[in-house]
XYZ file of C-alpha atoms in Angstrom:
723
model
C 45.736 9.526 -0.584
C 45.437 10.997 -4.100
C 45.321 7.536 -5.647
C 42.706 6.355 -3.165
C 40.695 9.441 -4.037
C 40.734 8.546 -7.736
C 39.873 4.902 -7.229
C 37.039 5.471 -4.776
C 33.729 3.748 -5.495
C 31.086 5.007 -7.843
C 27.641 6.347 -7.358
C 24.902 4.510 -5.488
C 21.961 6.881 -5.701
C 20.259 8.580 -8.622
C 17.702 11.332 -8.173
C 15.071 12.455 -10.595
C 15.281 16.091 -9.551
C 18.795 16.646 -8.286
C 19.483 19.937 -6.519
C 22.930 21.409 -6.118
C 24.576 18.992 -3.759
C 27.851 19.290 -1.965
C 30.997 19.162 -4.045
C 30.458 16.034 -6.071
C 33.065 13.953 -7.840
C 32.438 11.400 -10.495
C 35.737 10.589 -12.177
C 35.736 8.173 -15.129
C 38.601 5.729 -15.337
C 39.940 7.648 -18.338
C 40.507 10.686 -16.134
C 42.926 8.769 -13.889
C 45.567 8.992 -16.595
C 44.907 12.707 -17.147
C 45.183 13.449 -13.441
C 48.325 11.390 -13.092
C 49.952 13.364 -15.896
C 48.899 16.648 -14.275
C 50.391 15.563 -10.954
C 53.688 14.711 -12.624
C 54.029 18.152 -14.234
C 54.571 21.216 -12.075
C 53.097 24.548 -13.164
C 55.344 26.702 -15.338
C 58.136 28.558 -13.573
C 57.504 32.181 -12.843
C 53.787 31.617 -12.494
C 52.121 33.372 -9.586
C 50.420 30.083 -8.829
C 53.624 28.883 -7.175
C 52.903 31.283 -4.358
C 49.901 29.193 -3.410
C 51.873 25.999 -3.230
C 51.751 23.119 -5.672
C 49.083 21.054 -3.995
C 46.805 24.050 -3.644
C 47.348 24.609 -7.363
C 46.175 21.065 -7.950
C 43.111 21.494 -5.767
C 42.155 24.708 -7.536
C 42.761 23.451 -11.084
C 41.910 19.774 -10.812
C 40.121 18.123 -13.691
C 36.386 18.676 -13.741
C 33.636 18.043 -16.228
C 30.507 19.948 -17.159
C 27.701 19.072 -14.805
C 24.073 19.301 -15.874
C 21.114 18.980 -13.560
C 18.917 16.448 -15.301
C 17.419 13.042 -14.753
C 20.869 11.452 -14.823
C 22.362 13.551 -12.038
C 24.061 11.446 -9.428
C 24.508 11.706 -5.700
C 27.783 10.358 -4.366
C 27.724 7.732 -1.673
C 31.038 6.626 -0.136
C 32.130 3.079 -0.889
C 32.947 2.615 2.791
C 30.782 4.845 5.039
C 32.755 6.973 7.472
C 32.349 6.299 11.175
C 32.539 8.599 14.184
C 35.620 6.776 15.459
C 37.453 7.237 12.153
C 36.697 10.970 12.122
C 37.975 11.365 15.682
C 41.139 9.383 14.993
C 41.942 11.415 11.897
C 41.415 14.772 13.623
C 43.611 13.688 16.534
C 46.319 12.527 14.135
C 46.380 16.036 12.627
C 46.372 17.713 16.070
C 43.113 19.489 15.286
C 41.050 20.446 18.325
C 37.392 19.494 18.024
C 34.186 19.672 19.987
C 31.859 16.654 20.001
C 28.445 18.157 19.239
C 24.992 16.651 18.961
C 24.981 15.787 15.252
C 28.287 17.325 14.105
C 31.901 17.725 15.142
C 33.018 21.360 15.523
C 36.554 22.356 14.508
C 38.254 25.716 13.812
C 37.622 26.877 10.269
C 40.577 26.246 7.960
C 39.244 28.783 5.442
C 39.502 31.837 7.713
C 42.646 33.424 9.119
C 42.958 32.775 12.878
C 42.922 36.517 13.591
C 39.687 37.004 11.629
C 37.678 34.119 13.087
C 34.462 35.262 14.736
C 33.907 31.832 16.265
C 36.681 29.497 17.350
C 34.735 26.429 16.127
C 32.824 27.403 12.986
C 33.437 24.393 10.725
C 30.991 21.520 11.205
C 31.492 17.878 10.190
C 28.412 15.696 9.930
C 28.842 12.598 12.109
C 26.884 10.395 9.715
C 28.120 11.410 6.262
C 31.363 13.271 6.983
C 30.230 16.248 4.901
C 31.391 19.596 6.241
C 30.188 23.193 6.226
C 32.004 26.362 7.216
C 29.422 28.826 8.528
C 31.780 31.805 8.109
C 32.469 31.299 4.378
C 29.689 28.813 3.446
C 32.335 26.510 1.970
C 31.036 22.945 1.943
C 32.261 19.594 0.720
C 32.713 15.919 1.412
C 34.912 14.252 4.010
C 37.461 13.485 1.293
C 37.558 17.175 0.330
C 38.324 18.132 3.925
C 41.094 15.537 4.125
C 42.649 16.913 0.949
C 42.607 20.457 2.326
C 44.199 19.388 5.597
C 46.919 17.523 3.681
C 47.662 20.711 1.730
C 47.897 22.782 4.924
C 50.275 20.292 6.492
C 52.403 20.000 3.353
C 52.692 23.761 2.807
C 52.772 24.613 6.535
C 49.950 27.116 6.139
C 47.579 28.323 8.844
C 44.568 28.527 6.566
C 43.461 28.102 2.948
C 41.587 30.371 0.621
C 37.913 29.407 0.268
C 38.416 29.381 -3.500
C 40.376 26.123 -3.368
C 37.059 24.300 -3.165
C 35.690 24.162 -6.684
C 32.694 22.085 -7.714
C 31.678 21.291 -11.237
C 31.662 24.362 -13.486
C 28.192 25.558 -14.318
C 27.013 25.111 -17.858
C 25.528 28.030 -19.763
C 22.054 26.627 -19.194
C 22.639 26.365 -15.432
C 23.940 29.921 -15.246
C 20.868 31.168 -17.070
C 18.572 29.207 -14.756
C 20.300 30.548 -11.646
C 20.235 34.135 -12.904
C 16.589 33.779 -13.899
C 15.726 32.501 -10.418
C 17.547 35.415 -8.778
C 15.721 37.887 -11.005
C 12.407 36.237 -10.146
C 13.198 36.439 -6.417
C 14.031 40.121 -6.688
C 10.924 40.783 -8.798
C 8.593 39.121 -6.291
C 10.252 40.789 -3.309
C 10.237 44.263 -4.850
C 6.621 43.852 -6.016
C 5.434 42.790 -2.571
C 4.645 45.346 0.107
C 5.122 45.273 3.909
C 1.865 44.748 5.742
C 2.489 47.968 7.630
C 1.990 49.832 4.330
C -1.345 48.119 3.663
C -4.607 49.710 4.899
C -5.755 48.241 8.207
C -9.072 46.951 6.872
C -7.262 45.097 4.093
C -4.771 43.672 6.605
C -7.617 42.322 8.724
C -9.174 40.762 5.624
C -5.873 39.051 4.793
C -5.488 37.811 8.384
C -9.018 36.411 8.343
C -8.347 34.632 5.058
C -5.212 32.988 6.504
C -6.827 32.482 9.957
C -4.079 34.434 11.726
C -6.195 37.175 13.263
C -4.353 36.772 16.577
C -0.934 37.364 14.971
C 0.006 41.004 15.541
C 1.328 43.405 12.924
C 4.471 43.815 15.013
C 5.210 40.084 14.713
C 4.691 40.162 10.945
C 7.016 43.150 10.661
C 9.608 41.529 12.915
C 9.885 38.507 10.611
C 9.755 40.603 7.426
C 6.524 39.084 6.093
C 5.123 40.879 3.069
C 2.020 40.737 0.874
C 2.127 39.904 -2.839
C -1.065 41.541 -4.064
C -1.402 39.953 -7.534
C -2.029 36.523 -5.965
C -2.976 37.674 -2.440
C -0.102 35.603 -1.063
C 2.075 36.084 1.986
C 5.782 36.303 1.163
C 8.356 34.814 3.564
C 11.956 35.861 2.806
C 15.104 33.724 2.898
C 18.104 35.759 4.009
C 21.415 33.925 4.105
C 25.116 34.021 3.421
C 27.845 36.093 5.056
C 26.189 39.293 3.830
C 22.637 38.154 4.770
C 21.464 38.751 1.204
C 18.083 37.709 -0.168
C 18.457 34.166 -1.542
C 14.852 33.097 -2.040
C 11.195 33.547 -1.141
C 8.230 31.365 -0.268
C 4.728 32.395 -1.349
C 1.819 31.113 0.716
C -1.786 31.291 -0.454
C -4.926 30.260 1.430
C -8.083 28.580 0.215
C -11.240 27.989 2.261
C -12.937 24.579 2.361
C -16.476 23.438 3.078
C -15.515 22.571 6.664
C -14.530 26.163 7.516
C -10.890 25.161 7.495
C -8.134 26.614 5.366
C -5.823 24.724 3.052
C -2.479 26.349 2.324
C -0.676 26.202 -1.013
C 2.959 27.189 -1.151
C 5.511 27.841 -3.875
C 9.211 28.566 -3.469
C 11.796 30.329 -5.598
C 14.171 28.614 -6.121
C 12.463 25.221 -6.366
C 11.808 23.281 -3.204
C 14.736 20.894 -3.723
C 17.116 23.891 -3.608
C 15.271 25.854 -0.922
C 17.149 25.570 2.397
C 15.642 28.314 4.519
C 15.264 28.021 8.276
C 12.693 30.791 8.534
C 13.365 32.913 11.616
C 17.053 32.014 11.926
C 18.346 35.607 11.414
C 16.430 36.623 14.565
C 18.163 33.991 16.728
C 20.939 35.317 18.948
C 24.380 33.734 19.073
C 23.973 32.977 22.773
C 20.468 31.473 22.584
C 20.467 27.878 23.843
C 16.802 26.964 23.339
C 14.709 26.882 20.175
C 11.265 25.706 19.098
C 11.306 23.908 15.757
C 8.047 24.109 13.784
C 6.848 22.739 10.476
C 5.324 25.944 9.099
C 6.180 29.631 8.934
C 2.831 30.651 10.460
C 3.525 28.347 13.420
C 6.857 30.090 13.973
C 5.090 33.458 14.090
C 2.644 32.114 16.684
C 5.344 30.582 18.917
C 7.507 33.698 18.830
C 4.604 35.989 19.699
C 3.152 33.803 22.463
C 6.389 32.764 24.206
C 9.169 35.089 23.078
C 11.354 32.002 22.530
C 13.542 31.674 19.439
C 11.641 29.712 16.819
C 12.492 28.532 13.290
C 10.465 26.724 10.630
C 11.630 23.841 8.456
C 11.720 24.685 4.731
C 9.730 21.614 3.606
C 7.476 21.059 6.576
C 7.312 17.598 8.086
C 8.423 15.843 4.903
C 12.163 16.392 5.220
C 14.961 17.758 7.433
C 17.946 18.272 5.080
C 21.251 17.425 6.835
C 22.793 20.598 5.416
C 20.714 22.541 7.979
C 21.984 20.613 11.016
C 25.040 22.869 11.634
C 22.725 25.865 12.109
C 20.936 24.017 14.942
C 24.075 22.889 16.777
C 24.196 25.857 19.146
C 20.976 24.820 20.901
C 21.139 22.511 23.893
C 17.353 22.212 24.026
C 15.258 21.710 20.875
C 11.481 21.457 21.206
C 9.849 19.921 18.145
C 6.303 21.216 17.686
C 5.724 20.298 14.059
C 1.927 20.217 14.083
C -1.136 18.724 15.668
C -1.625 15.430 13.800
C -0.146 11.942 13.736
C 2.034 12.661 10.709
C 3.787 15.522 12.479
C 4.252 13.323 15.553
C 5.949 10.608 13.490
C 8.153 13.209 11.796
C 9.148 14.604 15.197
C 10.415 11.201 16.319
C 12.368 10.727 13.084
C 13.927 14.204 13.068
C 14.950 13.892 16.727
C 17.307 11.082 15.735
C 19.126 13.426 13.365
C 19.243 16.269 15.864
C 20.354 14.098 18.795
C 17.884 12.409 21.107
C 19.386 13.709 24.324
C 18.531 17.374 23.615
C 15.156 16.963 21.884
C 11.707 17.357 23.420
C 8.543 16.421 21.529
C 5.138 18.085 21.772
C 2.631 15.254 21.597
C -0.365 16.193 19.390
C -3.817 16.041 20.922
C -7.057 17.884 21.506
C -5.404 20.363 23.858
C -2.177 20.552 21.840
C -3.002 21.541 18.245
C -0.544 23.162 15.878
C 0.845 26.491 17.180
C -1.188 28.795 14.908
C -4.420 27.043 15.958
C -3.338 27.087 19.599
C -2.864 30.869 19.360
C -6.314 31.297 17.831
C -7.870 29.162 20.597
C -6.039 31.005 23.377
C -4.067 27.978 24.579
C -1.338 28.289 27.184
C 1.890 27.944 25.184
C 4.118 27.768 28.247
C 2.133 24.828 29.601
C 2.223 23.008 26.244
C 5.989 23.396 25.872
C 6.655 22.416 29.487
C 4.559 19.254 29.029
C 6.682 18.099 26.073
C 8.282 14.683 26.531
C 11.955 13.699 26.075
C 12.797 12.031 22.777
C 15.367 9.697 24.374
C 13.857 6.232 24.552
C 13.935 3.778 27.442
C 14.092 0.012 27.287
C 11.015 -0.508 29.462
C 7.866 1.578 29.532
C 4.610 1.329 31.421
C 1.081 1.784 30.144
C 1.045 5.206 31.778
C 3.648 6.297 29.215
C 1.754 4.619 26.384
C -1.676 5.851 27.417
C -1.602 9.056 25.374
C -0.279 7.208 22.308
C -3.078 4.650 22.521
C -5.673 7.397 22.902
C -4.152 9.276 19.971
C -4.497 6.229 17.722
C -8.116 5.748 18.781
C -8.961 9.387 18.054
C -7.051 9.637 14.772
C -7.920 6.307 13.181
C -7.717 7.611 9.610
C -4.275 9.144 10.095
C -2.970 6.070 11.906
C -4.089 3.950 8.954
C -1.560 5.770 6.779
C -1.509 7.510 3.403
C -4.427 6.604 1.157
C -4.048 5.631 -2.479
C -5.822 7.796 -5.029
C -5.795 5.334 -7.924
C -6.498 2.173 -5.913
C -9.549 2.719 -3.742
C -10.085 -1.036 -3.360
C -6.632 -1.297 -1.805
C -7.666 1.350 0.740
C -10.674 -0.751 1.728
C -8.507 -3.736 2.592
C -5.137 -2.366 3.771
C -6.637 0.969 4.978
C -3.486 2.834 3.897
C 0.296 2.886 3.504
C 2.089 2.984 6.875
C 5.685 3.596 7.885
C 7.776 0.854 9.453
C 6.015 -2.026 7.675
C 7.314 -4.730 5.330
C 5.207 -5.656 2.302
C 5.934 -8.776 0.264
C 4.608 -8.662 -3.303
C 4.603 -11.588 -5.734
C 3.011 -12.650 -8.993
C 3.589 -14.915 -12.018
C 6.440 -14.163 -14.408
C 5.332 -11.675 -17.044
C 2.140 -10.696 -15.224
C 3.239 -7.069 -14.788
C 4.607 -7.012 -11.241
C 7.072 -4.180 -11.886
C 4.514 -2.145 -13.834
C 1.899 -2.526 -11.119
C 4.140 -1.848 -8.128
C 5.647 1.184 -9.914
C 2.163 2.699 -10.242
C 1.371 1.914 -6.606
C 4.605 3.643 -5.519
C 4.009 6.543 -7.939
C 0.551 7.095 -6.464
C 2.080 7.509 -2.998
C 5.001 9.599 -4.274
C 2.582 12.064 -5.875
C 1.134 12.597 -2.391
C 4.504 13.512 -0.900
C 5.816 10.098 0.222
C 9.601 10.268 -0.299
C 10.391 7.185 -2.375
C 13.588 5.244 -3.151
C 13.579 2.675 -5.960
C 15.983 -0.248 -6.061
C 15.464 -1.919 -9.428
C 17.870 -4.818 -9.766
C 16.086 -6.390 -12.760
C 15.519 -3.533 -15.215
C 17.606 -0.391 -15.643
C 16.561 2.967 -14.277
C 15.973 4.578 -17.676
C 13.377 1.984 -18.602
C 11.768 2.176 -15.160
C 11.638 5.986 -15.278
C 10.046 5.775 -18.730
C 7.324 3.474 -17.383
C 6.638 5.731 -14.404
C 6.614 8.886 -16.553
C 4.047 7.256 -18.851
C 1.925 6.336 -15.833
C 2.325 9.850 -14.476
C 1.218 11.492 -17.730
C -1.487 8.838 -18.316
C -0.567 8.713 -22.001
C 2.050 7.483 -24.455
C 4.545 10.303 -24.804
C 6.051 8.646 -27.893
C 2.996 9.877 -29.736
C 3.066 13.322 -28.055
C 6.723 14.320 -27.923
C 5.822 18.005 -27.836
C 4.417 17.414 -24.322
C 7.514 15.649 -23.006
C 9.154 18.710 -21.413
C 5.901 19.691 -19.730
C 5.431 16.303 -18.063
C 9.149 15.816 -17.387
C 9.296 19.130 -15.502
C 6.385 18.069 -13.307
C 7.877 14.598 -12.825
C 11.161 16.132 -11.647
C 9.398 17.781 -8.728
C 8.413 14.420 -7.205
C 10.476 13.247 -4.176
C 11.651 10.218 -6.166
C 15.132 8.681 -6.074
C 16.747 5.617 -7.696
C 19.567 3.341 -6.605
C 21.998 2.683 -9.440
C 22.521 -0.963 -8.548
C 21.763 -3.640 -11.138
C 21.978 -7.398 -10.810
C 23.569 -9.124 -7.848
C 24.591 -6.883 -4.944
C 25.891 -7.357 -1.439
C 23.116 -6.908 1.120
C 25.322 -4.744 3.352
C 26.027 -2.307 0.512
C 22.327 -2.075 -0.318
C 21.367 -1.489 3.327
C 24.078 1.169 3.740
C 22.731 2.980 0.689
C 19.175 2.774 1.997
C 20.260 4.094 5.397
C 22.163 6.917 3.702
C 19.061 7.851 1.684
C 16.839 7.794 4.783
C 19.223 10.136 6.574
C 19.813 12.475 3.642
C 16.359 12.609 2.026
C 14.038 11.266 4.762
C 12.912 8.370 2.591
C 9.566 6.878 3.687
C 9.171 4.097 1.097
C 11.804 1.749 -0.385
C 11.006 -0.699 -3.197
C 13.318 -3.660 -3.844
C 12.629 -5.288 -7.227
C 13.420 -8.042 -6.855
C 14.925 -10.298 -4.218
C 16.178 -13.045 -6.563
C 18.027 -10.647 -8.867
C 19.663 -8.963 -5.883
C 20.804 -12.312 -4.469
C 22.222 -13.544 -7.787
C 23.331 -17.079 -8.506
C 26.827 -17.084 -7.018
C 27.971 -19.173 -4.069
C 25.718 -22.063 -5.053
C 27.344 -24.159 -2.319
C 25.681 -21.931 0.305
C 22.131 -22.714 1.337
C 20.159 -20.193 -0.750
C 17.149 -20.429 1.548
C 19.289 -19.502 4.548
C 20.712 -16.534 2.596
C 17.220 -15.420 1.628
C 16.021 -15.665 5.226
C 18.975 -13.528 6.341
C 18.197 -10.855 3.725
C 14.497 -10.757 4.597
C 15.350 -10.446 8.288
C 17.713 -7.558 7.499
C 15.007 -5.708 5.553
C 12.534 -6.322 8.369
C 14.942 -4.826 10.905
C 15.663 -1.859 8.650
C 11.955 -1.086 8.195
C 11.353 -1.132 11.946
C 14.435 0.804 13.052
C 14.246 3.429 10.286
C 10.450 3.849 10.420
C 10.444 3.281 6.658
C 8.073 1.125 4.607
C 9.896 -1.534 2.567
C 8.169 -3.235 -0.369
C 9.958 -6.432 -1.366
C 9.163 -8.081 -4.710
C 9.770 -11.859 -4.695
C 9.262 -14.270 -7.579
C 6.955 -17.228 -6.829
C 7.672 -20.889 -7.239
C 6.785 -22.502 -10.548
C 3.095 -23.416 -10.546
C 0.728 -24.858 -13.120
C -0.859 -22.292 -15.441
C -4.377 -23.163 -14.291
C -3.582 -22.817 -10.579
C -3.769 -19.587 -8.633
C -0.869 -18.524 -6.426
C -1.072 -18.765 -2.652
C 0.989 -17.433 0.238
C 2.843 -20.740 0.223
C 3.787 -20.085 -3.439
C 6.309 -17.398 -2.444
C 9.786 -18.637 -3.288
C 11.840 -19.789 -0.323
C 10.863 -20.729 3.196
C 8.045 -19.375 5.325
C 10.296 -16.553 6.578
C 8.998 -14.073 3.986
C 5.320 -14.443 4.876
C 6.058 -14.570 8.619
C 8.133 -11.380 8.695
C 5.849 -9.447 6.334
C 3.115 -7.147 7.585
C 1.323 -7.341 4.237
C 1.347 -10.018 1.530
C 0.056 -9.038 -1.921
C -0.348 -11.456 -4.842
C -0.972 -10.366 -8.434
C -3.108 -13.200 -9.808
C -3.292 -13.882 -13.549
C -5.416 -16.347 -15.481
C -3.022 -17.237 -18.254
C -5.549 -19.316 -20.177
C -7.998 -16.391 -20.392
C -7.640 -13.398 -22.734
C -10.741 -11.380 -21.868
C -10.648 -8.299 -19.570
C -10.477 -9.103 -15.891
C -7.838 -11.797 -16.251
C -5.745 -10.075 -13.562
C -6.658 -9.475 -9.943
C -4.882 -8.395 -6.774
C -5.234 -10.577 -3.713
C -4.281 -9.479 -0.205
C -3.602 -12.620 1.820
C -2.136 -10.973 4.915
C -2.831 -7.673 6.648
C -1.302 -7.347 10.082
C -2.835 -3.903 10.694
C -6.470 -5.004 11.111
C -6.671 -8.479 9.593
C -8.855 -7.700 6.554
C -7.947 -9.679 3.435
C -9.605 -9.907 0.050
C -9.320 -9.866 -3.724
C -10.414 -7.448 -6.449
C -10.079 -7.472 -10.266
C -7.743 -5.264 -12.277
C -7.813 -4.146 -15.900
C -4.553 -3.230 -17.637
C -4.705 -0.060 -19.756
C -1.913 -0.459 -22.266
C -1.999 3.113 -23.568
C -0.956 4.495 -20.161
C 0.624 1.338 -18.624
C -1.751 1.661 -15.679
C -4.068 -0.656 -13.792
C -7.635 0.159 -12.857
C -10.765 -1.524 -11.580
C -13.122 -2.702 -14.362
C -15.584 -0.071 -15.537
C -18.541 -2.444 -15.475
C -19.918 -3.267 -12.072
C -19.761 -7.036 -12.523
C -16.699 -7.457 -10.375
C -16.997 -6.556 -6.761
C -14.493 -6.507 -3.935
C -14.595 -9.740 -1.994
C -13.593 -9.499 1.638
C -13.026 -12.572 3.736
C -12.092 -13.060 7.346
C -8.396 -13.327 8.092
C -6.944 -16.738 8.894
C -3.848 -17.751 10.785
C -0.615 -17.516 8.797
C 0.022 -21.272 8.786
C -3.306 -22.118 7.070
C -3.650 -22.504 3.322
C -5.249 -19.686 1.363
C -7.429 -22.153 -0.513
C -10.110 -21.571 2.114
C -10.277 -17.977 0.905
C -11.158 -19.085 -2.604
C -13.862 -21.437 -1.320
C -15.381 -18.663 0.802
C -15.473 -16.333 -2.188
C -17.203 -18.957 -4.376
C -19.787 -19.688 -1.681
C -20.503 -15.974 -1.288
C -21.012 -15.632 -5.055
C -23.456 -18.561 -5.071
C -25.330 -17.063 -2.142
C -25.687 -13.715 -3.908
C -26.969 -15.410 -7.078
C -29.552 -17.346 -5.074
C -30.770 -14.149 -3.424
C -31.107 -12.433 -6.804
C -33.160 -15.367 -8.176
C -35.427 -15.262 -5.116
C -36.050 -11.545 -5.621
C -36.841 -11.804 -9.331
C -39.366 -14.684 -8.983
C -42.728 -13.454 -7.718
C -44.409 -16.813 -7.022
C -46.606 -16.738 -3.905
C -45.334 -18.502 -0.863
C -47.485 -20.735 1.395
C -47.013 -20.387 5.094
C -47.547 -23.440 7.237
C -49.503 -22.986 10.405
C -48.317 -24.773 13.524
C -50.143 -28.064 14.055
C -52.516 -28.435 17.030
C -52.273 -31.206 19.610
C -55.259 -33.134 18.110
C -53.768 -33.015 14.626
C -50.508 -34.243 16.010
C -52.286 -37.185 17.736
C -54.058 -38.133 14.511
C -50.811 -38.132 12.623
């Protein structure tokens, strides 16, 4: 087992802003020799370490390296993903009793003495990743770590192990300073804030009006420990955790009024959001409670608790993510009602999160006019009991009737803008054609070699990522350092080589984006890539995956195999992944070789027609290679399955920031044409655009010329006879 541990596969995911993950291992090949030598030499005689047993000595003092949280931090992904069957077989082979939960296996904690265990099954093993968490000691680690500990217990015939046998990477001096600074900041904010019961009543009412929570009582605010931070007029929500229920973090919420009499909330967390794992309201949940209402906001939790008296907790990052590390704390509930908000985005998140929690116990509150978010429902005097009772089961059926789809259809008709997806900020012309970026779709993107496909698609993905779309990059053609440099330049909108003093400022902001990278390069097996993508969707709730590009991922091996058949298989696999995971996949494909003076068409995509048939959107970056003036590039949308609109618009490349933008002068306008069937040539699109241009020119000439027009009168019958 020890040798298999050392030779296990390497990393598959790289995150820009890596939080403290579970006990990570990244052992260079050079360390194999060091570890082998350590295993062959017992600790010195007379040492008190012998009392722990040799293998426990190894676990406690195994070779580690300094770990620094920076842009090169890695997230371990197992070379062969663990399955539920394998976990069960291993536990049975060790005679370990277990309970098959909703998203985790429950076993007795091996880090607590049997006589001191408060709960007989307090160690949880994630069914998808194999990672474990002991709720009594907060010890956590990978499936391999748990196997090692069980081997030690069996070898030494011990009933339990000390929690200190699990050691992660030692913190560097910089990390220790950061952690201590965060703790000091948490204590400073908490001690500077005041309970709302100590604030004058007129000021409390003013604060409630500002946050639109006038119906939330002071007793509810006191019950959940909400305070007021006067310097910024922010509400403070505490994070109590650990065996001693100590203060681990805070979230500050501020409110800002808009022109539409609505309030926009801005929140900040200490520590940063990628290390903030607070289920707000969890300390108030009893050990015997079997039902909970899961919300996407702390204010919603206050409203649900006050209106229903049911246990309610709020997700730390709203509807954007449900970290798997929180799943063990939700295992005790046999009924979970997801009421994450009152819009389409919260509805989609509810369906995704229910898969993690277990479909059979989840109920979803469908958003609608009579079912807004909880805090709005409280303000409007809605019947909470009726709303929760009308929630629908998350478990799907193979056949449905229109009666079951009726509310969904009505919801899409009412919320057309939200159904269209996330809008781009930098590419308004793309919004006019595609209407937005939607989950569960497959986009095929192509363009001539050297036209800037990677640069353009990186800015498109960055635009969405800046709006909270969790993004995973799979760059098989260029390395991640170069890609990150391009995206950082686009993010800062300037060349940082010339402004190195601003690098830390922009890098800190860039780290906060929900952006991840796969560490693959060159040819890769499609199954390995899909497993990594599925792992990222589960762990980080990825909404957008970019594969750049298909040919580099396929490689040039196995030339005897039909490459078109292989490509069709890969495209079909990505299509299935996008649909089943509710994740948008953007696939970059090189075109066939065309003449320099010819524009690309849908039929120019390399391979068979499978790519264009399976895709929901087809984008082509056109480039006039024989022209050097501005406007030589344009983006053409030749397929749009959402509403059928297609068109083309010009792009200017700004070299100083590596970004694309519409031309400043108003000479180029967006040309929209009617959609055609997929099997027709796109040449008709070009003809329609040229005819429209000619028509507009003719109309302009007619308006500028002021020559009088003669109007013919209708001829009489006599005049007609004479003629």
